[in-house]
Structure formats: structure tokens, C-alpha cells
Short mmCIF file of C-alpha atoms and ligand atoms in Angstrom, two decimals:
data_model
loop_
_atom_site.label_atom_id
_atom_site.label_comp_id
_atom_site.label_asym_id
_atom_site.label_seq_id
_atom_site.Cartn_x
_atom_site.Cartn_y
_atom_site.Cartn_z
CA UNK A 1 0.00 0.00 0.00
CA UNK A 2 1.18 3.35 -0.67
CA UNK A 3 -0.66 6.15 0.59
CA UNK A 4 -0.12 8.54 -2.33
CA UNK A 5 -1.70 5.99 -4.59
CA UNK A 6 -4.63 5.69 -2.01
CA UNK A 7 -4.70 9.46 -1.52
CA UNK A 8 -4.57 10.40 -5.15
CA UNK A 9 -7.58 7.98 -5.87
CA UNK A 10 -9.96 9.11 -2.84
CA UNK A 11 -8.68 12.87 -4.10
CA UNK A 12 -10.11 11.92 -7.98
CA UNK A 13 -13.59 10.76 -6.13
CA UNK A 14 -13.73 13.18 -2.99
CA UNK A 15 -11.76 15.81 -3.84
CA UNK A 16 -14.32 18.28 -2.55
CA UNK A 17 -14.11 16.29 0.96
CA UNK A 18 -11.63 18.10 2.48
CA UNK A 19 -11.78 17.13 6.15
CA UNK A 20 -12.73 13.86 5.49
CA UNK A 21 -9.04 13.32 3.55
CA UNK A 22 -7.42 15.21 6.12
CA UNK A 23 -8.34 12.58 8.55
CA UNK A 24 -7.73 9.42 5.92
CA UNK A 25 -4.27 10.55 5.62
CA UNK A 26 -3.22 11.40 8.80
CA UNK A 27 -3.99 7.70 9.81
CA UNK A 28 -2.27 6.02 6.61
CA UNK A 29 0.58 8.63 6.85
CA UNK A 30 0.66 6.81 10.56
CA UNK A 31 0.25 2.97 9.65
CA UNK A 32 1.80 2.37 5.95
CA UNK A 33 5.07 0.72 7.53
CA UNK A 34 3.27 -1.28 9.70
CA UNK A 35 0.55 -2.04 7.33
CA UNK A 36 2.92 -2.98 4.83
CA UNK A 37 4.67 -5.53 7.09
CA UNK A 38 0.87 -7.55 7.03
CA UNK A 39 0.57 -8.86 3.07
CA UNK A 40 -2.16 -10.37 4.49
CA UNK A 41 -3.61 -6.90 4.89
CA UNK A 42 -2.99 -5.86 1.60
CA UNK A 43 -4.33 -9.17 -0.32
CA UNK A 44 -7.82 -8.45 1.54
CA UNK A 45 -7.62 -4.97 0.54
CA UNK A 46 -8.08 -3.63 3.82
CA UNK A 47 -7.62 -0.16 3.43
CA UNK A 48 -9.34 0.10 0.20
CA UNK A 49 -12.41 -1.13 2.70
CA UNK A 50 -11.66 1.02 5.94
CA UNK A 51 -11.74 4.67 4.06
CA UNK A 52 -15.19 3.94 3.02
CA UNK A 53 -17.94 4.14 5.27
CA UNK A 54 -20.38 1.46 4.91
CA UNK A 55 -23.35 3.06 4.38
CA UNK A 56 -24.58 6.88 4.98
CA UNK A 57 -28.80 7.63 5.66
CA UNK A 58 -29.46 11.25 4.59
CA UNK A 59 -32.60 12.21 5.16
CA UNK A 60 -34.76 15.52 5.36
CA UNK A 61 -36.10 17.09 8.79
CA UNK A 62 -38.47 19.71 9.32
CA UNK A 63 -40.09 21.52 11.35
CA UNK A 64 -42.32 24.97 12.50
CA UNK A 65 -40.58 27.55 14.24
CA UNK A 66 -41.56 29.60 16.52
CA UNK A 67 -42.75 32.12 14.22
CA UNK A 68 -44.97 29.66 12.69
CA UNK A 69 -42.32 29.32 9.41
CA UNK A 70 -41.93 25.51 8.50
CA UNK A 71 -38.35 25.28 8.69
CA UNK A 72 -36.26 21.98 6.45
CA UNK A 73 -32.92 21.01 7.61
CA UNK A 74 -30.76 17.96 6.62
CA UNK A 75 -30.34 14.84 8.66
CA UNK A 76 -27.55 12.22 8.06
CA UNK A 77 -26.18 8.73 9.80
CA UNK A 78 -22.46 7.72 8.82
CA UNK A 79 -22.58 3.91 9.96
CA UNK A 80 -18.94 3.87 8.86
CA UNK A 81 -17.50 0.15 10.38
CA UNK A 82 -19.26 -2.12 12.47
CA UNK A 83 -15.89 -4.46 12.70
CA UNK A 84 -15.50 -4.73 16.38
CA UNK A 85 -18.97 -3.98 17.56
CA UNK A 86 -22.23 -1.65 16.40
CA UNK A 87 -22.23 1.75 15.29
CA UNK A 88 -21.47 3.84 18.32
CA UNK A 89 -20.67 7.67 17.98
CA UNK A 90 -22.38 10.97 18.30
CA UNK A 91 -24.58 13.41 16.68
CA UNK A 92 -23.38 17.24 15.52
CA UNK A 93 -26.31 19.71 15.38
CA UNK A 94 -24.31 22.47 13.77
CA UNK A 95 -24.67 24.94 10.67
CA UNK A 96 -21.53 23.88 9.02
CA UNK A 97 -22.26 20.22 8.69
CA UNK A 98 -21.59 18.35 5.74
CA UNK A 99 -21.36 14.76 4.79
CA UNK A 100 -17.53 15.22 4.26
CA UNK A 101 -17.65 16.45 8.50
CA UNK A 102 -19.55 13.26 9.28
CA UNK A 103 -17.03 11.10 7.15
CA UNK A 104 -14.42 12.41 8.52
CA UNK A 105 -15.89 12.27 12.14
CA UNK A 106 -17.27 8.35 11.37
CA UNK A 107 -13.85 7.50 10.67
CA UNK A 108 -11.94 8.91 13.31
CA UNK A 109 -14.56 7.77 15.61
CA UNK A 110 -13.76 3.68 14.43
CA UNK A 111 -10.54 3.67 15.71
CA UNK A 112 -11.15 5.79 18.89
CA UNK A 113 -13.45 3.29 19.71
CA UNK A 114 -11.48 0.81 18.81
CA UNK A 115 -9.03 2.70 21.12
CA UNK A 116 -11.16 2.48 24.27
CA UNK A 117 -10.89 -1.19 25.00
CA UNK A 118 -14.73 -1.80 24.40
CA UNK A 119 -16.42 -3.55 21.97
CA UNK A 120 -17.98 -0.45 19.77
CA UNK A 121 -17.88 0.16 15.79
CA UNK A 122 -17.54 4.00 14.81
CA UNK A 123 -20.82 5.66 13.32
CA UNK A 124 -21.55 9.63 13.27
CA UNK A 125 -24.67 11.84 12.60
CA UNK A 126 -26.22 15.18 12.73
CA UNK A 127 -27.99 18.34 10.62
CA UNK A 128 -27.32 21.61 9.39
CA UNK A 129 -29.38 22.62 11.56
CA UNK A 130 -28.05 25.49 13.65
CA UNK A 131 -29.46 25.89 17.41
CA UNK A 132 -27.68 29.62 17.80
CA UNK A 133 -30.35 31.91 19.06
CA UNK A 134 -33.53 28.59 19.07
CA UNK A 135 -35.85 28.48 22.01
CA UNK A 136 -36.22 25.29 23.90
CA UNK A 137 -39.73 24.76 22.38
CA UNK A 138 -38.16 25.04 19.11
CA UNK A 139 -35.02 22.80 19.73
CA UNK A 140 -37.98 20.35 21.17
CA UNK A 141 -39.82 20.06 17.78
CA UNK A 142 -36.54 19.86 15.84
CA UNK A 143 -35.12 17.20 17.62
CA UNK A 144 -38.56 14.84 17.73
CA UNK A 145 -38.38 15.81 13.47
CA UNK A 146 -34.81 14.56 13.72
CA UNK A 147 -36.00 11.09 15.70
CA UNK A 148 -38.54 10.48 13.46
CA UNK A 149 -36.38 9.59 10.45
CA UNK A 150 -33.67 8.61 12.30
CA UNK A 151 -35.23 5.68 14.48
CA UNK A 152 -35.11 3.06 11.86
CA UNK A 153 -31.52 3.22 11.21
CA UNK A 154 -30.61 2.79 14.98
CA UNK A 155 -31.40 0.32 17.93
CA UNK A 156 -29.29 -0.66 21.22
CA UNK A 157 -27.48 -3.71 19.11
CA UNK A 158 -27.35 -1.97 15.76
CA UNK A 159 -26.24 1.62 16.13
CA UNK A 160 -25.93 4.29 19.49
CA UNK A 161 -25.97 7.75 18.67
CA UNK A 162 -24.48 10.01 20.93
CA UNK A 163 -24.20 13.63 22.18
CA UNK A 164 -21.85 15.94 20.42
CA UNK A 165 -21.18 19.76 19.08
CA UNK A 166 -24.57 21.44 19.99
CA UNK A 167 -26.42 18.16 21.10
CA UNK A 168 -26.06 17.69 25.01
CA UNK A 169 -28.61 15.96 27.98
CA UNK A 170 -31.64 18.49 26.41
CA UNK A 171 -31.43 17.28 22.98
CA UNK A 172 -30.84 13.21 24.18
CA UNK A 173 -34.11 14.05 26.17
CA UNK A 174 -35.86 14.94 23.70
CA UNK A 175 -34.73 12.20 20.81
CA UNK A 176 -35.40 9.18 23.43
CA UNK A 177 -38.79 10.51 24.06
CA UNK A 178 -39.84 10.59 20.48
CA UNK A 179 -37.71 7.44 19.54
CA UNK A 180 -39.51 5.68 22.34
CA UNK A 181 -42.62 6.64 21.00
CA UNK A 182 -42.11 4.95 17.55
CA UNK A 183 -40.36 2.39 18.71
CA UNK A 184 -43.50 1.91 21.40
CA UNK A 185 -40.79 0.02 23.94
CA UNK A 186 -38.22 1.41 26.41
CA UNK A 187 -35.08 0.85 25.17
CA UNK A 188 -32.75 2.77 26.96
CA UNK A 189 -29.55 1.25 25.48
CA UNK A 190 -30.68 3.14 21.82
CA UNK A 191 -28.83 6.55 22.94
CA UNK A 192 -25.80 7.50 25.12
CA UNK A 193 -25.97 11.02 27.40
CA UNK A 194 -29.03 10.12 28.65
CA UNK A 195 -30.43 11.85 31.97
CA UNK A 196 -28.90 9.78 35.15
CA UNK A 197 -32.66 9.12 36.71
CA UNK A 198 -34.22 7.42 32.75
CA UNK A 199 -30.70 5.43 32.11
CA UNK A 200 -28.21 7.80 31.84
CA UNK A 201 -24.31 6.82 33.20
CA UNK A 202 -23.24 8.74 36.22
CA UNK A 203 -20.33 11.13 35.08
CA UNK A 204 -21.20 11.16 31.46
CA UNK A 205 -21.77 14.53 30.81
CA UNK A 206 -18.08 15.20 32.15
CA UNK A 207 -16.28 11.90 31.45
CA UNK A 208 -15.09 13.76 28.12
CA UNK A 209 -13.51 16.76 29.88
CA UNK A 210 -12.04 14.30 32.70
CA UNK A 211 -10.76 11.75 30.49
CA UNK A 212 -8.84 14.36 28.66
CA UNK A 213 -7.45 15.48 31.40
CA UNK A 214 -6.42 11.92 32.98
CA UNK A 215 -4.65 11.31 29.31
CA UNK A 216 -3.02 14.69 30.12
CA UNK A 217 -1.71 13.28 33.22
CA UNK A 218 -0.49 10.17 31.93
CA UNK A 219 1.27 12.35 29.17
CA UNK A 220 3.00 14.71 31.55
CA UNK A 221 4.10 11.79 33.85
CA UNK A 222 5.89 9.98 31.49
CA UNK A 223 7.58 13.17 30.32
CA UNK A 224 8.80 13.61 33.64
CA UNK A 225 6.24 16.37 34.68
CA UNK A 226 2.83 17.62 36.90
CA UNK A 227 -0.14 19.01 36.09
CA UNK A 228 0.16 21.21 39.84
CA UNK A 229 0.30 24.91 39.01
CA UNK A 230 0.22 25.00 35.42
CA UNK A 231 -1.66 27.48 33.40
CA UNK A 232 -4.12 25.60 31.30
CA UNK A 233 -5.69 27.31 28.24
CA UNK A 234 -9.15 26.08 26.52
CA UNK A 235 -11.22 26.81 23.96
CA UNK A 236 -14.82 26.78 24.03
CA UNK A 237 -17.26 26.71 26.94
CA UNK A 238 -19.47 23.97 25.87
CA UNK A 239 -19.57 20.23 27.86
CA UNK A 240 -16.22 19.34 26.62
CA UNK A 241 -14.24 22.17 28.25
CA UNK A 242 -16.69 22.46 30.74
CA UNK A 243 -15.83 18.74 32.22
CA UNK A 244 -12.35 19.78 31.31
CA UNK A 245 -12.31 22.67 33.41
CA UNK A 246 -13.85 21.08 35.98
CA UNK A 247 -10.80 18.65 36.45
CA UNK A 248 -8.18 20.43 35.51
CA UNK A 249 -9.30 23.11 38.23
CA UNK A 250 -9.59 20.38 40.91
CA UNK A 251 -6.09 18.56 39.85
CA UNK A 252 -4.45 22.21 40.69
CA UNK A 253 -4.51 23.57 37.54
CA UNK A 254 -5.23 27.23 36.57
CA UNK A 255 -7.46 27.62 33.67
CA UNK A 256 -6.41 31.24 32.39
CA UNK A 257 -8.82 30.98 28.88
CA UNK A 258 -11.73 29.69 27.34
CA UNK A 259 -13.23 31.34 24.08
CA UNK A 260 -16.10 31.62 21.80
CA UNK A 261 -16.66 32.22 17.80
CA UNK A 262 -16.85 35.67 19.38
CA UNK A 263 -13.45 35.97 21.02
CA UNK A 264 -11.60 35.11 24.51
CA UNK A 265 -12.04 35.39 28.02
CA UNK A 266 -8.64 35.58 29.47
CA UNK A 267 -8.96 34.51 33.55
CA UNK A 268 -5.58 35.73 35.02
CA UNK A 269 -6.22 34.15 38.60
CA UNK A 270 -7.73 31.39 37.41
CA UNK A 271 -11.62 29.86 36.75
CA UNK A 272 -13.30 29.50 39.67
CA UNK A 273 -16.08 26.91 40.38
CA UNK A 274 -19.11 29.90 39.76
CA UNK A 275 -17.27 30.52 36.77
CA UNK A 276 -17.65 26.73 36.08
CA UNK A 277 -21.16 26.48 36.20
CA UNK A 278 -22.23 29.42 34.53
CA UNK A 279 -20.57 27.57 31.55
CA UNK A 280 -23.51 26.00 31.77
CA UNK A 281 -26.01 28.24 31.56
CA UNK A 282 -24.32 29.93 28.52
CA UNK A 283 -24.17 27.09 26.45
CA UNK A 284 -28.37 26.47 27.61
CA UNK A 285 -28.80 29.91 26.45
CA UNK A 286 -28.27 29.12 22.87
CA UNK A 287 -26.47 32.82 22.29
CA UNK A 288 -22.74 30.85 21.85
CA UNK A 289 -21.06 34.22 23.20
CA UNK A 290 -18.23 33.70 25.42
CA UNK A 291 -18.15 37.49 26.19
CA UNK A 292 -21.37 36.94 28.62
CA UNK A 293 -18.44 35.25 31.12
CA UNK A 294 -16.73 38.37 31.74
CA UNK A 295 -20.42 40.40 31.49
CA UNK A 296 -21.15 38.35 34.67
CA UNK A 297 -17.99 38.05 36.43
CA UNK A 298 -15.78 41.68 35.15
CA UNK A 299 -13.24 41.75 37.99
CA UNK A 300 -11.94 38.16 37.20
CA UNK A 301 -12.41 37.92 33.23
CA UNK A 302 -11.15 39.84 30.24
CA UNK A 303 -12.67 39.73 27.12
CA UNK A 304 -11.23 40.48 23.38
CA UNK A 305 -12.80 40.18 20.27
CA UNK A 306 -11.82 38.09 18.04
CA UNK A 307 -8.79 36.32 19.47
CA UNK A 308 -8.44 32.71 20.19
CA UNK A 309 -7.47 30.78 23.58
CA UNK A 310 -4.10 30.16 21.85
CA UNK A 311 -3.08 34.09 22.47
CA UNK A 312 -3.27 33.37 26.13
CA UNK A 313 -0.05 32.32 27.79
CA UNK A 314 -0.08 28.76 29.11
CA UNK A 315 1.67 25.79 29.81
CA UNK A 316 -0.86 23.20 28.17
CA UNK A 317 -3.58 24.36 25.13
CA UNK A 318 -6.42 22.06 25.07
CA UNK A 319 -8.33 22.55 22.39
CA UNK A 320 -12.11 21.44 23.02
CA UNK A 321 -14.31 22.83 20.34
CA UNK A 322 -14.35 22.32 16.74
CA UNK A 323 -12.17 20.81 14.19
CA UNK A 324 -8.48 22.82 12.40
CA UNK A 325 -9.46 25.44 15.64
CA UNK A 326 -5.75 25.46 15.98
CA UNK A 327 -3.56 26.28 12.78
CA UNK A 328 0.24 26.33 12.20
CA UNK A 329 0.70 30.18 13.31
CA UNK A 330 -1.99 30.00 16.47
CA UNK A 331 0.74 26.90 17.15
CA UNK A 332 3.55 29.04 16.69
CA UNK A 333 2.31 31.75 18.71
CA UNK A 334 1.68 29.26 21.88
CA UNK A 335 5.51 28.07 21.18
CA UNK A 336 6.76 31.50 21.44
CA UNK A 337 4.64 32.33 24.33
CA UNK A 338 6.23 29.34 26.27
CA UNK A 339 3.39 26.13 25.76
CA UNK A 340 5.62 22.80 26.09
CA UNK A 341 2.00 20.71 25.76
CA UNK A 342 -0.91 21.04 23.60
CA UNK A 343 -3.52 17.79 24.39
CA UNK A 344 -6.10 17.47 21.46
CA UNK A 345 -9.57 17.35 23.12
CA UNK A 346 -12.08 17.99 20.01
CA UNK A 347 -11.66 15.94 16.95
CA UNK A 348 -9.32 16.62 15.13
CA UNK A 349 -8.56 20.22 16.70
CA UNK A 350 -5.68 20.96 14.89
CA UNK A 351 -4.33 21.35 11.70
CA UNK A 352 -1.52 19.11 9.56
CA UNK A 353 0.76 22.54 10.38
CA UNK A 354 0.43 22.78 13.83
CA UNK A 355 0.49 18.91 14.36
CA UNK A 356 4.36 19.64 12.27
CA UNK A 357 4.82 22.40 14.51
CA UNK A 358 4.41 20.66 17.82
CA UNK A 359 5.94 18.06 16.93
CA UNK A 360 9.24 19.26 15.12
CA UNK A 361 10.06 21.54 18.33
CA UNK A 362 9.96 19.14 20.96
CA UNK A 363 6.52 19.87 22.10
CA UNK A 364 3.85 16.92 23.81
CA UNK A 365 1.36 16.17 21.65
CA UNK A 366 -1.45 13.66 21.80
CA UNK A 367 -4.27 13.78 19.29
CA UNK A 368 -8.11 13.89 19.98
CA UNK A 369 -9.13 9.79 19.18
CA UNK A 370 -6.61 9.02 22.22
CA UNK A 371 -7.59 11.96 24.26
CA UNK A 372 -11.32 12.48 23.85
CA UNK A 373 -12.04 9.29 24.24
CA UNK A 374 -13.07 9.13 27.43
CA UNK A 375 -16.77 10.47 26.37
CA UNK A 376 -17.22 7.45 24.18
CA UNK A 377 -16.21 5.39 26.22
CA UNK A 378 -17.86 6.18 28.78
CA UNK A 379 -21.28 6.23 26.85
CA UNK A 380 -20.15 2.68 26.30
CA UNK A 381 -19.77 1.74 30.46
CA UNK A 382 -23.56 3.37 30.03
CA UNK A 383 -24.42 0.65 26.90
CA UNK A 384 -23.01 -1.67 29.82
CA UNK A 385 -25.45 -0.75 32.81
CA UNK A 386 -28.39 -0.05 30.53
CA UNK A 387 -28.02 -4.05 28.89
CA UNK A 388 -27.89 -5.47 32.68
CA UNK A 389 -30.47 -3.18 34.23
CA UNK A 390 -28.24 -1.43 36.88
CA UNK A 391 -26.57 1.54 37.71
CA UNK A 392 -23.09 2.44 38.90
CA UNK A 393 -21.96 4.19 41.62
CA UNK A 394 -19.91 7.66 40.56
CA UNK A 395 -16.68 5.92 41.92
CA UNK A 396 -17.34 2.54 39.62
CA UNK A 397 -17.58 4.59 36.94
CA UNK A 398 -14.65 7.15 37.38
CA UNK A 399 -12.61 4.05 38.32
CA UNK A 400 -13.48 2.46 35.07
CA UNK A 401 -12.42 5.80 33.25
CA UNK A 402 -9.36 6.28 34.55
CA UNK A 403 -8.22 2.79 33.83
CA UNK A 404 -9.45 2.93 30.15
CA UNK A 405 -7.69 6.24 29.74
CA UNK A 406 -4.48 4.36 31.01
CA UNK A 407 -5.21 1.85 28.29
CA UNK A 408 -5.20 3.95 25.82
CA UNK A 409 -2.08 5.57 26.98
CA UNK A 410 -0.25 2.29 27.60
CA UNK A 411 -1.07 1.56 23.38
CA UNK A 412 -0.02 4.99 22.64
CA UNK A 413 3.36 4.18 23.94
CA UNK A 414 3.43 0.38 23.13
CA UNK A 415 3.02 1.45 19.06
CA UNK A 416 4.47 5.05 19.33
CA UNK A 417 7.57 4.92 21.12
CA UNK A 418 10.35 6.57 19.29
CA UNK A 419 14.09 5.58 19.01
CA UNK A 420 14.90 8.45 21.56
CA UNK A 421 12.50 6.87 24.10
CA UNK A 422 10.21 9.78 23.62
CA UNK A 423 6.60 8.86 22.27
CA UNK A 424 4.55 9.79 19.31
CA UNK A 425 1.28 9.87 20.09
CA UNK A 426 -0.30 10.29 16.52
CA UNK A 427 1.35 7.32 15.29
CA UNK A 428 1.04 5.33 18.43
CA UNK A 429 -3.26 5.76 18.58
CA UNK A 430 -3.69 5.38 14.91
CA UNK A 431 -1.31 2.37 14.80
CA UNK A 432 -3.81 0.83 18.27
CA UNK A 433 -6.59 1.76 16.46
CA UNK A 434 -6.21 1.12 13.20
CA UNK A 435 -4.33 -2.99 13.77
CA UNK A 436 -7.66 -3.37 16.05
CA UNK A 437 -9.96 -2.96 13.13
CA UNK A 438 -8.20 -4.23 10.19
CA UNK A 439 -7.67 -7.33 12.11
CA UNK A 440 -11.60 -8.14 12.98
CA UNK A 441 -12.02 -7.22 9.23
CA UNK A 442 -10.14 -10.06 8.04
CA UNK A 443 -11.52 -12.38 10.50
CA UNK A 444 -15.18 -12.05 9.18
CA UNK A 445 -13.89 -12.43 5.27
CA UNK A 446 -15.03 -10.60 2.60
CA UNK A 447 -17.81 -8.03 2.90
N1 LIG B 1 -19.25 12.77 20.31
C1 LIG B 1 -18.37 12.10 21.20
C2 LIG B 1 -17.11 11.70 20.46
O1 LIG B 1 -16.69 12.40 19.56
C3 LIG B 1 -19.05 10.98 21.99
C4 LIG B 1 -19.66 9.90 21.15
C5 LIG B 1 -20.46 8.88 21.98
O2 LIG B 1 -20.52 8.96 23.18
O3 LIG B 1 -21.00 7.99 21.31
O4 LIG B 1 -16.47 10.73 20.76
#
């Protein structure tokens, strides 16, 4: 296999799919030596099979707005591999979605999962549909529109959807009630993120955020280094950096930024837990403005408009919002201003440059599919409790996280230790991942 053949191919057929081949190559670029030590691989065409999905729903949703307007959005279901276990992976309710965002999210999502030590395949979903400025009652009709195409395509043995970008514990509400309703039986195990008294898993809503920052850990540790004291910068404010605050804050970290499409809030002395939960509250307003942080709390935040996190000083960036939110020159300006770690908390946060940056100058870098995915996995503990009719304690469920984030870790460094001892994180989770997958393909033959 040689990825420019591969690439040059999926370029001639997707060329317009430009995160989705952004994410394809980064994992070849990652596995061709290994891959091309398996001619077993090879002869069953393997990758040929993993780039594609295996089958994508798009469907149309609508809906009456508040106004009265009937409103149409699009609706779509990557089911991209179900080689180690069903679909499993979230749904993005977001203005910019595309089919190439959901390929590229279905993919990565495969060998996260296949990452986590649990037996899910990688699947993503979503709309166009933008909740900015939506009331509840209107985010309620859109999301029962949503269920009521989407519920064939999905069941608790077939395919999970998920929380993700702009679908949290509201929207999860609102798609089990409908999908219960069509379904007419209560099938809890259909949907992840669930609320903790109908099914829901204890810690979900933060197991992203705290798994990202137990991979941190494990990260600084081997590198010789603690978390205590350091200046931690973040973007976003939704449930990602939220839970990420959250721990960072409580392992003695100072988070000095999170930001908005609108700009930054810079936090000189630190967040504080009020500051924590009125993350909340933003993100339920629907007005995605991080500025309203430092309209309620002025002494202790400063905003500016139109700057990212990554013009804060820190010790560690963790990006947690959107895909490429972190280029080459927002990488170069952290470098200058002192970061020696960047963590990769939302898929596929940064771009090929900054990646080259990081890495090139010495600096730790783990990418989102080992990071993040603590969420996922933790949706899967709740797959777990929902099949047997039980629920966890906080501490059964925090225990389980932590040791699946030092799984993930531990493969990290079993597949991307370099000669110089240090470790390469990219190649070490896509080499986990990807050996996972293509070996459960070959297994089941042919298909
Ligand atoms: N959207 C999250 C992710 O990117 C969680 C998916 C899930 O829990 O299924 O991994």
C-alpha cells in the first residue's frame, strides 16, 4: 500500500471532501510501515475497505418555528464500520455540517473506539441545523423531526448515537422521548448522554472533559512532569471544556482561557467553580457568546474580540471545540509564548501545520481519538449498565475511566515509542486503532 496511490484515488472521487481526507491521511501517513509488514492486509484490501464508510442515511427534517415558518434542515447517519462492535458515535447539530464532517468524524470515531478497550464500531450523525439563538420549544420540535427519520436506522445492538457539538442531555431528552414513541418500547440502550434518573451513566456529561485530562496526566508523567500549578488554556465553553475545566481546576490547575466564535475570556487568577457552572447556563442559552463570562464576572475575566485561547499564555492548550481550531501560526504563537504541551480534546482540533509544529520543536502532543475518548467510552460503560439493568456508583464509573484512559495511553506508547524513548502519540493511537480494526475485518472475510 502506498498512501499517495490511495490518496490520489480518494482525491479523484472526494476531492471536494476536504476534512474527510485530512483525517484518511493522517492515519495512513501513521500505519503504511506497519501495514505494509501484514501482506495479508494488503491481499484483503483492507484499506481500500476502511476509508469507506459502509453506508450513509441522509434524510430531510423539518419543522415549525416559533414564528410559525416551517423550517427543512438535513439529517444524516455515517454507519462507517461495524468491525468490532455496532455503530457507536455521536450526533453534531451544527450549521456547518456536511457529509464530508460526518465522514471524517465516522472514521476517526472507528478507531477511537477501537481505542477504548470496548467492543464499539464507529458511526456519526447530525444536521445543518443550527441551534444559535432557538428556544427550547423550538429545539424540542426539531429534535422529535430529527428522531422520526432517524429511528429506523438505529437500535441498542445496531447503532448508538451520541451527544456531540450542539447536542447535550436536552437534545438526548428529547430524541429518546420521540424514539420511544415509535419504537413503542423502552429501550434505553438506543442513545448515550441520557439523563442519570431514565438510564443515563453517572459522570457522562463530564467523562469527556475528565478523560482528557487523565490522558493529560499520563502524558505529563511519562515526560517527567505535573499538572500542579500549570496554566491551562481552553477553547470553548461547551460540555467538553466544561468537564475539562472542571478537572483540571480540581487537579491544581489554573485555567487562564476559554473562548467563543466571538473571542476570549482571558482569567488571570484562574476559573473559579461559579465561573464553572455558569458555563452552563451559557451554552443552555443558545447565544454561543463567550463574552457573557466576563459580562457576569468583570473583575476576574477579560474579554477580546476576536482572538483565540491560543493568544493566552499557558503551559498546556487544550483545544475542546471544533475541528483545524488550531492552525500552524496559532501553534507558533503558543511556542513563542512558552506552551511545552498542547492535548487534542475535540476531533481533530488541529491542523496538519500545527500537528508539524508541535511536533518538530519538541513539544507533547497527543491527538483527539486518544484523548477524547473518554466520552465514548464512557457512553459505552452506560451501553453496559443499561443491557444489565443497573446503575453504577460515581466511583465505579470514574474508576473504570481512569483505567481505560491508562489503556489507551499504555497503546499509545506500546506502538508510538520513538528511538529516543520519547513517544509519538499520533502514530502510536492510529497504529492501536487502526491494527484493532483491520484485524476483525479479516476475521469475518469478505464483505
Ligand atoms: N461525540 C463524542 C465523540 O466524539 C461521543 C460519542 C459517543 O458517546 O457515542 O467521541
Amino acid at each position: 500500500m502506498k498512501v499517495s496511490e490511495v490518496m490520489a484515488k480518494l482525491e479523484a472521487k472526494y476531492g471536494h471532501e476536504k476534512e474527510y481526507l485530512q483525517a484518511v491521511r493522517e492515519v495512513l501517513e501513521s500505519i503504511e510501515e506497519v501495514y505494509n509488514q501484514h501482506p495479508e492486509f494488503e491481499k484483503a484490501k483492507i484499506v481500500e475497505r476502511i476509508v469507506e464508510p459502509d453506508r450513509i442515511f441522509t434524510f430531510r427534517v423539518t419543522w415549525v418555528d416559533d414564528a410559525g415558518n416551517v423550517q427543512t434542515n438535513l439529517g444524516y447517519r455515517v454507519q462507517f464500520n461495524s468491525a468490532i462492535g455496532p455503530y457507536k458515535g455521536g450526533l453534531r447539530f451544527h450549521k456547518a455540517v456536511t457529509p464530508s464532517m460526518l465522514k471524517f468524524l465516522g472514521f476517526e470515531q472507528t478507531f477511537k473506539n477501537a481505542l477504548t478497550t470496548l467492543p464499539m464500531g464507529g458511526a456519526k450523525g447530525g444536521s445543518d441545523f443550527d441551534p444559535v439563538g432557538k428556544s427550547d420549544a423550538e429545539i424540542m420540535r426539531f429534535c422529535q423531526a430529527f428522531m422520526w427519520e432517524l429511528w429506523q436506522c438505529i437500535g441498542p445492538d445496531q447503532d448508538i448515537p451520541a451527544g456531540d457539538v450542539g447536542v447535550g442531555g436536552r437534545e438526548i431528552g428529547y430524541m429518546y422521548g420521540m424514539y420511544k414513541k415509535l419504537a413503542r418500547e423502552y429501550n434505553t440502550g438506543v442513545l448515550t448522554g441520557k439523563g442519570a434518573t431514565w438510564g443515563g451513566s453517572i459522570l457522562r456529561p463530564e467523562a469527556t472533559g475528565f478523560g482528557a485530562l487523565y490522558f493529560t496526566q499520563h502524558v505529563l508523567a511519562k515526560a517527567g512532569k505535573d499538572i500542579k500549578g500549570k496554566k491551562v488554556a481552553l477553547s470553548g465553553f461547551g460540555n467538553v471544556a466544561w468537564g475539562a475545566a472542571i478537572k483540571a481546576t480540581e487537579l491544581g490547575a489554573k485555567v487562564v482561557a476559554i473562548s467563543g466564535p466571538d473571542g476570549v475570556c482571558e482569567i488571570a487568577e484562574g476559573i473559579t467553580p461559579e465561573m464553572i457552572d455558569y458555563m452552563l447556563v451559557m451554552r443552555a442559552s443558545n447565544r454561543n457568546k463567550v463574552q457573557d463570562m466576563a459580562d457576569k464576572f468583570p473583575a476576574a475575566a477579560k474579554f477580546t474580540a476576536g482572538k483565540k485561547a491560543w493568544s493566552v499564555k499557558c503551559d498546556i492548550a487544550l483545544p475542546c471545540a471544533f475541528q483545524n481550531e488550531l492552525n500552524g501560526d496559532d501553534a507558533k504563537e503558543l511556542i513563542a509564548n512558552g506552551t511545552w504541551c498542547c492535548c487534542e480534546v475535540s476531533n481533530m482540533g488541529c491542523t496538519p501545520e500545527a500537528i508539524h509544529e508541535f511536533q518538530s520543536r519538541g513539544i507533547l502532543f497527543a491527538p483527539g481519538k486518544a484523548v477524547n475518548a473518554g466520552g465514548v467510552a464512557t457512553s459505552g460503560l452506560e451501553m453496559t449498565q443499561n443491557a444489565s439493568h443497573i446503575s453504577w456508583s460515581a466511583k465505579e464509573v470514574d474508576d473504570k475511566l481512569h483505567f481505560i484512559m491508562e489503556s489507551i495511553h499504555e497503546a499509545c506508547v506500546k506502538f508510538g515509542t520513538r528511538e529516543d524513548g520519547s513517544v509519538d502519540y499520533v502514530k502510536g493511537a492510529n497504529i492501536a486503532g487502526f491494527m484493532k480494526v483491520a484485524q476483525a475485518m479479516l476475521e469475518q472475510g469478505t464483505l
